[in-house]
Every structure is written in C-alpha cells, then in structure tokens.
Amino acid sequence: MTQTAAALTPDAKSQIADALNQSVAETAVTTMLAQNFHWNVKGMAFGPLHDLFQKIYEDHFVAQDDLAERVRAIDAHAEGTLAGMLKRSKIKEQDGHASDQEMIRMMMDAQVTLASTLAGAGELAASHGDTLTEDLCIARGQEHEKFAWFLRAHLS
C-alpha cells in the first residue's frame, strides 16, 4: 500500500529517516572528497578530472539538500553536523595527497558505496509503502552508478 509521509507510522519514519541520514552523510563526505580532489588533482589528465570532480561535487551538493529535505518531509531530524556525518559515513575523508589514479579509484568506490546505500534506503522505504522516498533513492542511486561508470572509464 502506497503511503504519503503523513501516513507513515512513527517506526517507519524513524527507520526511513535513519537510512536517509546515512545517505546524506555519505553524500556530504563524498561532496568534500570530490572538491578536495578537484583542488588537488595533478597529471596528464588534470583537465578532464578537474572538470569531472567539479561535476560530482556540484551534483552531490544539491543531492544532500534533496535527501535532507525528504528527512524533514517525513517529520524527522536531518543530521546537520560534519562530525555526525563523518561518524556515520562508510566513506572516509582523504587529505588529497594521492595520485590521479588513486583519486579516481577512491571516488569510484565512494560512488559505488553511495549507490548501494541508496538502493538499501529505497528498498526500506518501499517496504513501508513510501514510494516517494523510494523514487528519490532510485534516482540518486542511478546518478552515482553513472558517476562510477565515468570514473571506471578513466581506469581502462
């Protein structure tokens, strides 16, 4: 049965909000990772990677907001601290001292992790009949898989 945010049970809201906050945290950490790599990439592929990392962080900045606003739409608290996001995220910070190939691999792995987290959040939302959250998670997961493909193509 499809439900709107207002019709979700308190338990469903809590579970979905937790999954979405995980997605927000990982998106925020990956946003900064992409910006860090954008600033610090070097080598023969500087131009295309500099541009790709910028596309990623610009996309992710908007995505963080969309995901956090969905948390609020289901009447839950959106995690808004960097410390909380770093603690929750499966994606870790990196200081930017890496080769271009290492940056590509780390960013690709982050995209795969994000796609997986969002797929799980979407499945959870679907199990509670929250098709609007499920749709958001599917759309975001597709973007992360696309970025993973773009990055993987640099490694071939």
mmCIF file of C-alpha atoms in Angstrom:
data_model
loop_
_atom_site.group_PDB
_atom_site.id
_atom_site.type_symbol
_atom_site.label_atom_id
_atom_site.label_comp_id
_atom_site.label_asym_id
_atom_site.label_seq_id
_atom_site.Cartn_x
_atom_site.Cartn_y
_atom_site.Cartn_z
ATOM 1 C CA MET A 1 0.000 0.000 0.000
ATOM 2 C CA THR A 2 1.430 3.357 -1.051
ATOM 3 C CA GLN A 3 1.554 5.976 1.680
ATOM 4 C CA THR A 4 2.398 9.647 1.870
ATOM 5 C CA ALA A 5 4.830 10.893 4.502
ATOM 6 C CA ALA A 6 1.979 11.923 6.799
ATOM 7 C CA ALA A 7 0.530 8.395 6.795
ATOM 8 C CA LEU A 8 3.763 6.611 7.738
ATOM 9 C CA THR A 9 3.925 5.091 11.209
ATOM 10 C CA PRO A 10 6.384 6.592 13.696
ATOM 11 C CA ASP A 11 8.502 3.435 13.444
ATOM 12 C CA ALA A 12 8.568 3.626 9.630
ATOM 13 C CA LYS A 13 9.515 7.319 9.779
ATOM 14 C CA SER A 14 12.353 6.554 12.179
ATOM 15 C CA GLN A 15 13.753 3.708 10.053
ATOM 16 C CA ILE A 16 13.462 5.659 6.804
ATOM 17 C CA ALA A 17 14.972 8.801 8.353
ATOM 18 C CA ASP A 18 17.922 6.773 9.636
ATOM 19 C CA ALA A 19 18.533 5.323 6.157
ATOM 20 C CA LEU A 20 18.199 8.751 4.562
ATOM 21 C CA ASN A 21 20.537 10.338 7.114
ATOM 22 C CA GLN A 22 23.076 7.631 6.237
ATOM 23 C CA SER A 23 22.677 8.675 2.597
ATOM 24 C CA VAL A 24 23.044 12.361 3.474
ATOM 25 C CA ALA A 25 26.196 11.654 5.485
ATOM 26 C CA GLU A 26 27.834 9.647 2.727
ATOM 27 C CA THR A 27 26.822 12.211 0.126
ATOM 28 C CA ALA A 28 28.271 15.054 2.212
ATOM 29 C CA VAL A 29 31.573 13.248 2.763
ATOM 30 C CA THR A 30 31.781 12.394 -0.944
ATOM 31 C CA THR A 31 30.981 16.001 -1.862
ATOM 32 C CA MET A 32 34.001 17.178 0.102
ATOM 33 C CA LEU A 33 36.119 14.332 -1.238
ATOM 34 C CA ALA A 34 35.282 15.400 -4.801
ATOM 35 C CA GLN A 35 36.010 19.039 -4.043
ATOM 36 C CA ASN A 36 39.305 18.094 -2.412
ATOM 37 C CA PHE A 37 40.278 16.048 -5.469
ATOM 38 C CA HIS A 38 39.129 18.875 -7.763
ATOM 39 C CA TRP A 39 41.552 21.206 -5.986
ATOM 40 C CA ASN A 40 44.479 18.795 -5.784
ATOM 41 C CA VAL A 41 44.436 16.595 -8.900
ATOM 42 C CA LYS A 42 47.629 16.675 -10.986
ATOM 43 C CA GLY A 43 48.974 14.920 -14.047
ATOM 44 C CA MET A 44 48.244 14.479 -17.718
ATOM 45 C CA ALA A 45 44.501 14.049 -17.073
ATOM 46 C CA PHE A 46 44.254 17.198 -14.946
ATOM 47 C CA GLY A 47 41.720 18.989 -17.185
ATOM 48 C CA PRO A 48 39.139 16.233 -17.586
ATOM 49 C CA LEU A 49 39.465 15.067 -13.964
ATOM 50 C CA HIS A 50 39.309 18.604 -12.592
ATOM 51 C CA ASP A 51 36.052 19.076 -14.540
ATOM 52 C CA LEU A 52 34.627 15.660 -13.584
ATOM 53 C CA PHE A 53 35.322 16.140 -9.884
ATOM 54 C CA GLN A 54 33.585 19.525 -10.104
ATOM 55 C CA LYS A 55 30.527 17.966 -11.772
ATOM 56 C CA ILE A 56 30.432 15.392 -8.998
ATOM 57 C CA TYR A 57 30.615 17.841 -6.097
ATOM 58 C CA GLU A 58 28.078 20.194 -7.667
ATOM 59 C CA ASP A 59 25.665 17.287 -8.213
ATOM 60 C CA HIS A 60 26.217 15.967 -4.701
ATOM 61 C CA PHE A 61 25.710 19.345 -3.044
ATOM 62 C CA VAL A 62 22.192 19.503 -4.497
ATOM 63 C CA ALA A 63 21.607 15.834 -3.631
ATOM 64 C CA GLN A 64 22.453 16.404 0.041
ATOM 65 C CA ASP A 65 19.733 19.019 0.210
ATOM 66 C CA ASP A 66 17.157 16.847 -1.570
ATOM 67 C CA LEU A 67 17.825 13.914 0.755
ATOM 68 C CA ALA A 68 17.831 16.026 3.928
ATOM 69 C CA GLU A 69 14.617 17.758 2.879
ATOM 70 C CA ARG A 70 12.983 14.347 2.448
ATOM 71 C CA VAL A 71 14.030 13.534 6.026
ATOM 72 C CA ARG A 72 12.254 16.702 7.124
ATOM 73 C CA ALA A 73 9.220 15.902 4.930
ATOM 74 C CA ILE A 74 8.695 12.709 6.917
ATOM 75 C CA ASP A 75 8.903 14.826 10.078
ATOM 76 C CA ALA A 76 12.285 13.601 11.280
ATOM 77 C CA HIS A 77 15.536 15.360 12.175
ATOM 78 C CA ALA A 78 18.136 15.781 9.425
ATOM 79 C CA GLU A 79 21.691 15.253 10.663
ATOM 80 C CA GLY A 80 23.457 18.543 10.077
ATOM 81 C CA THR A 81 26.839 18.299 11.740
ATOM 82 C CA LEU A 82 30.044 17.408 9.989
ATOM 83 C CA ALA A 83 31.171 15.337 12.972
ATOM 84 C CA GLY A 84 27.929 13.363 12.879
ATOM 85 C CA MET A 85 28.223 12.807 9.149
ATOM 86 C CA LEU A 86 31.842 11.664 9.383
ATOM 87 C CA LYS A 87 30.976 9.293 12.215
ATOM 88 C CA ARG A 88 28.044 7.783 10.306
ATOM 89 C CA SER A 89 29.578 7.617 6.819
ATOM 90 C CA LYS A 90 31.092 4.436 5.379
ATOM 91 C CA ILE A 91 33.046 6.747 3.054
ATOM 92 C CA LYS A 92 36.111 8.276 4.667
ATOM 93 C CA GLU A 93 37.893 11.557 4.185
ATOM 94 C CA GLN A 94 41.169 11.716 2.285
ATOM 95 C CA ASP A 95 43.728 14.502 2.543
ATOM 96 C CA GLY A 96 44.145 14.996 -1.219
ATOM 97 C CA HIS A 97 47.689 13.624 -1.313
ATOM 98 C CA ALA A 98 47.045 10.906 -3.873
ATOM 99 C CA SER A 99 47.835 10.220 -7.494
ATOM 100 C CA ASP A 100 45.203 10.898 -10.117
ATOM 101 C CA GLN A 101 44.634 7.131 -10.452
ATOM 102 C CA GLU A 102 44.205 6.752 -6.684
ATOM 103 C CA MET A 103 41.744 9.649 -6.658
ATOM 104 C CA ILE A 104 39.741 8.026 -9.442
ATOM 105 C CA ARG A 105 39.622 4.697 -7.583
ATOM 106 C CA MET A 106 38.627 6.304 -4.278
ATOM 107 C CA MET A 107 35.922 8.385 -5.927
ATOM 108 C CA MET A 108 34.650 5.387 -7.887
ATOM 109 C CA ASP A 109 34.475 3.330 -4.687
ATOM 110 C CA ALA A 110 32.592 6.175 -2.974
ATOM 111 C CA GLN A 111 30.074 6.271 -5.829
ATOM 112 C CA VAL A 112 29.523 2.508 -5.607
ATOM 113 C CA THR A 113 29.053 2.766 -1.838
ATOM 114 C CA LEU A 114 26.548 5.598 -2.256
ATOM 115 C CA ALA A 115 24.596 3.685 -4.890
ATOM 116 C CA SER A 116 24.429 0.674 -2.564
ATOM 117 C CA THR A 117 23.359 2.754 0.452
ATOM 118 C CA LEU A 118 20.634 4.429 -1.589
ATOM 119 C CA ALA A 119 19.435 1.107 -3.001
ATOM 120 C CA GLY A 120 19.055 -0.157 0.554
ATOM 121 C CA ALA A 121 17.268 3.005 1.655
ATOM 122 C CA GLY A 122 14.936 2.708 -1.332
ATOM 123 C CA GLU A 123 14.130 -0.921 -0.519
ATOM 124 C CA LEU A 124 13.407 0.018 3.093
ATOM 125 C CA ALA A 125 11.138 2.866 2.009
ATOM 126 C CA ALA A 126 9.313 0.539 -0.406
ATOM 127 C CA SER A 127 8.748 -1.996 2.359
ATOM 128 C CA HIS A 128 6.845 0.720 4.243
ATOM 129 C CA GLY A 129 4.918 1.856 1.158
ATOM 130 C CA ASP A 130 6.881 5.125 0.906
ATOM 131 C CA THR A 131 7.196 5.239 -2.867
ATOM 132 C CA LEU A 132 8.196 8.905 -2.891
ATOM 133 C CA THR A 133 11.315 8.216 -0.838
ATOM 134 C CA GLU A 134 11.931 5.058 -2.856
ATOM 135 C CA ASP A 135 11.795 7.094 -6.077
ATOM 136 C CA LEU A 136 14.254 9.673 -4.724
ATOM 137 C CA CYS A 137 16.646 6.905 -3.693
ATOM 138 C CA ILE A 138 16.391 5.176 -7.071
ATOM 139 C CA ALA A 139 17.078 8.407 -8.956
ATOM 140 C CA ARG A 140 20.062 9.249 -6.765
ATOM 141 C CA GLY A 141 21.428 5.714 -6.967
ATOM 142 C CA GLN A 142 21.311 5.884 -10.757
ATOM 143 C CA GLU A 143 23.353 9.112 -10.698
ATOM 144 C CA HIS A 144 26.007 7.509 -8.501
ATOM 145 C CA GLU A 145 26.216 4.447 -10.739
ATOM 146 C CA LYS A 146 26.656 6.763 -13.723
ATOM 147 C CA PHE A 147 29.487 8.624 -11.990
ATOM 148 C CA ALA A 148 31.086 5.265 -11.084
ATOM 149 C CA TRP A 149 30.949 4.311 -14.775
ATOM 150 C CA PHE A 150 32.538 7.638 -15.818
ATOM 151 C CA LEU A 151 35.340 7.090 -13.318
ATOM 152 C CA ARG A 152 35.821 3.430 -14.235
ATOM 153 C CA ALA A 153 36.246 4.500 -17.886
ATOM 154 C CA HIS A 154 39.320 6.533 -16.839
ATOM 155 C CA LEU A 155 40.922 3.362 -15.498
ATOM 156 C CA SER A 156 40.538 1.282 -18.667
#
